[in-house]
Tab-separated table of C-alpha atoms in Angstrom:
chain	number	residue	atom	x	y	z
A	1	MET	CA	0.000	0.000	0.000
A	2	SER	CA	1.087	3.408	-0.720
A	3	THR	CA	0.661	6.272	1.554
A	4	PRO	CA	-0.990	9.354	0.162
A	5	LEU	CA	1.323	12.248	-0.376
A	6	PRO	CA	0.462	15.338	1.545
A	7	LEU	CA	-0.630	18.213	-0.639
A	8	ILE	CA	1.669	21.054	-0.014
A	9	THR	CA	0.587	24.297	-1.493
A	10	THR	CA	3.068	27.050	-1.529
A	11	GLN	CA	1.887	30.554	-1.746
A	12	GLN	CA	3.528	32.264	-4.660
A	13	GLU	CA	4.789	35.704	-3.948
A	14	PRO	CA	3.534	38.361	-6.351
A	15	ASP	CA	6.036	39.495	-8.905
A	16	PRO	CA	7.229	43.018	-7.992
A	17	GLY	CA	7.442	43.893	-11.689
A	18	MET	CA	3.772	43.059	-12.117
A	19	ALA	CA	2.663	45.536	-9.456
A	20	SER	CA	4.627	48.365	-11.035
A	21	SER	CA	3.193	47.686	-14.479
A	22	GLU	CA	-0.342	47.836	-13.056
A	23	MET	CA	0.582	51.126	-11.394
A	24	ASP	CA	1.985	52.450	-14.674
A	25	ILE	CA	-1.233	51.547	-16.472
A	26	ALA	CA	-3.263	53.357	-13.831
A	27	VAL	CA	-1.103	56.486	-14.115
A	28	ILE	CA	-1.294	56.457	-17.918
A	29	ALA	CA	-5.073	55.994	-17.794
A	30	GLY	CA	-5.380	58.900	-15.350
A	31	VAL	CA	-3.301	61.191	-17.556
A	32	VAL	CA	-5.280	60.233	-20.666
A	33	ALA	CA	-8.561	60.844	-18.825
A	34	ALA	CA	-7.358	64.258	-17.596
A	35	VAL	CA	-6.257	65.315	-21.088
A	36	ALA	CA	-9.576	64.143	-22.557
A	37	PHE	CA	-11.475	66.094	-19.880
A	38	VAL	CA	-9.512	69.277	-20.606
A	39	LEU	CA	-10.096	68.903	-24.355
A	40	VAL	CA	-13.835	68.426	-23.852
A	41	CYS	CA	-13.951	71.511	-21.609
A	42	LEU	CA	-12.095	73.581	-24.217
A	43	LEU	CA	-14.456	72.355	-26.930
A	44	LEU	CA	-17.475	73.351	-24.843
A	45	LEU	CA	-15.996	76.799	-24.162
A	46	MET	CA	-15.317	77.343	-27.864
A	47	LEU	CA	-18.838	76.269	-28.827
A	48	HIS	CA	-20.307	78.557	-26.166
A	49	TYR	CA	-18.257	81.494	-27.439
A	50	LEU	CA	-19.170	80.825	-31.077
A	51	TYR	CA	-22.851	80.485	-30.205
A	52	ARG	CA	-22.919	83.710	-28.186
A	53	HIS	CA	-21.027	85.833	-30.733
A	54	LYS	CA	-22.630	84.477	-33.878
A	55	GLY	CA	-23.227	87.271	-36.371
A	56	THR	CA	-22.611	90.175	-34.019
A	57	TYR	CA	-20.477	93.062	-35.106
A	58	HIS	CA	-20.118	96.671	-34.065
A	59	THR	CA	-20.218	99.674	-36.356
A	60	ASN	CA	-19.317	103.279	-35.777
A	61	GLU	CA	-22.286	104.643	-37.680
A	62	ALA	CA	-24.443	107.343	-36.164
A	63	LYS	CA	-27.686	106.174	-34.568
A	64	GLY	CA	-30.860	106.812	-36.541
A	65	THR	CA	-29.190	107.336	-39.919
A	66	GLU	CA	-30.706	104.256	-41.520
A	67	PHE	CA	-34.049	106.028	-42.033
A	68	ALA	CA	-32.649	109.278	-43.467
A	69	GLU	CA	-33.659	110.387	-46.956
A	70	SER	CA	-30.108	111.068	-48.129
A	71	ALA	CA	-26.532	111.086	-46.880
A	72	ASP	CA	-26.652	114.852	-46.327
A	73	VAL	CA	-29.683	114.605	-44.063
A	74	ALA	CA	-28.215	111.641	-42.178
A	75	LEU	CA	-24.956	113.428	-41.405
A	76	GLN	CA	-26.316	116.884	-40.552
A	77	ASP	CA	-26.871	116.068	-36.893
A	78	ASP	CA	-23.668	114.095	-36.365
A	79	PRO	CA	-21.532	116.121	-33.888
A	80	ALA	CA	-18.311	114.412	-34.993
A	81	LEU	CA	-18.756	115.653	-38.555
A	82	ARG	CA	-20.157	119.082	-37.723
A	83	ASP	CA	-18.046	121.892	-39.158
A	84	ASN	CA	-17.802	125.276	-37.451
A	85	GLY	CA	-17.456	127.106	-40.776
A	86	GLY	CA	-20.899	126.298	-42.178
A	87	SER	CA	-22.613	123.784	-44.419
A	88	SER	CA	-21.379	125.097	-47.783
A	89	ARG	CA	-18.404	122.776	-47.751
A	90	LYS	CA	-19.290	119.083	-47.318
A	91	GLU	CA	-16.776	116.299	-46.945
A	92	TYR	CA	-17.579	112.649	-46.406
A	93	PHE	CA	-15.184	109.909	-45.418
A	94	ILE	CA	-16.047	106.516	-46.768
């Protein structure tokens, strides 16, 4: 008769190189997630800016001149173009 052999299980120690590679993967994943988050935030800011400023522009035209009958009438009341010498000499800058 043979005697049964005792089952000896040895606990294998974890490979130290394996733990560092898992840590490296976690760090890389964190950096990639942070970069992706920043890019998404920048994209949202750009879209918000483009949506808010769509088609807006500023002009330096005098207020109320769009309904004037002619250019002379429109510019008569403009204080920036008013001449102290009189209205015989008219000069327009285009």
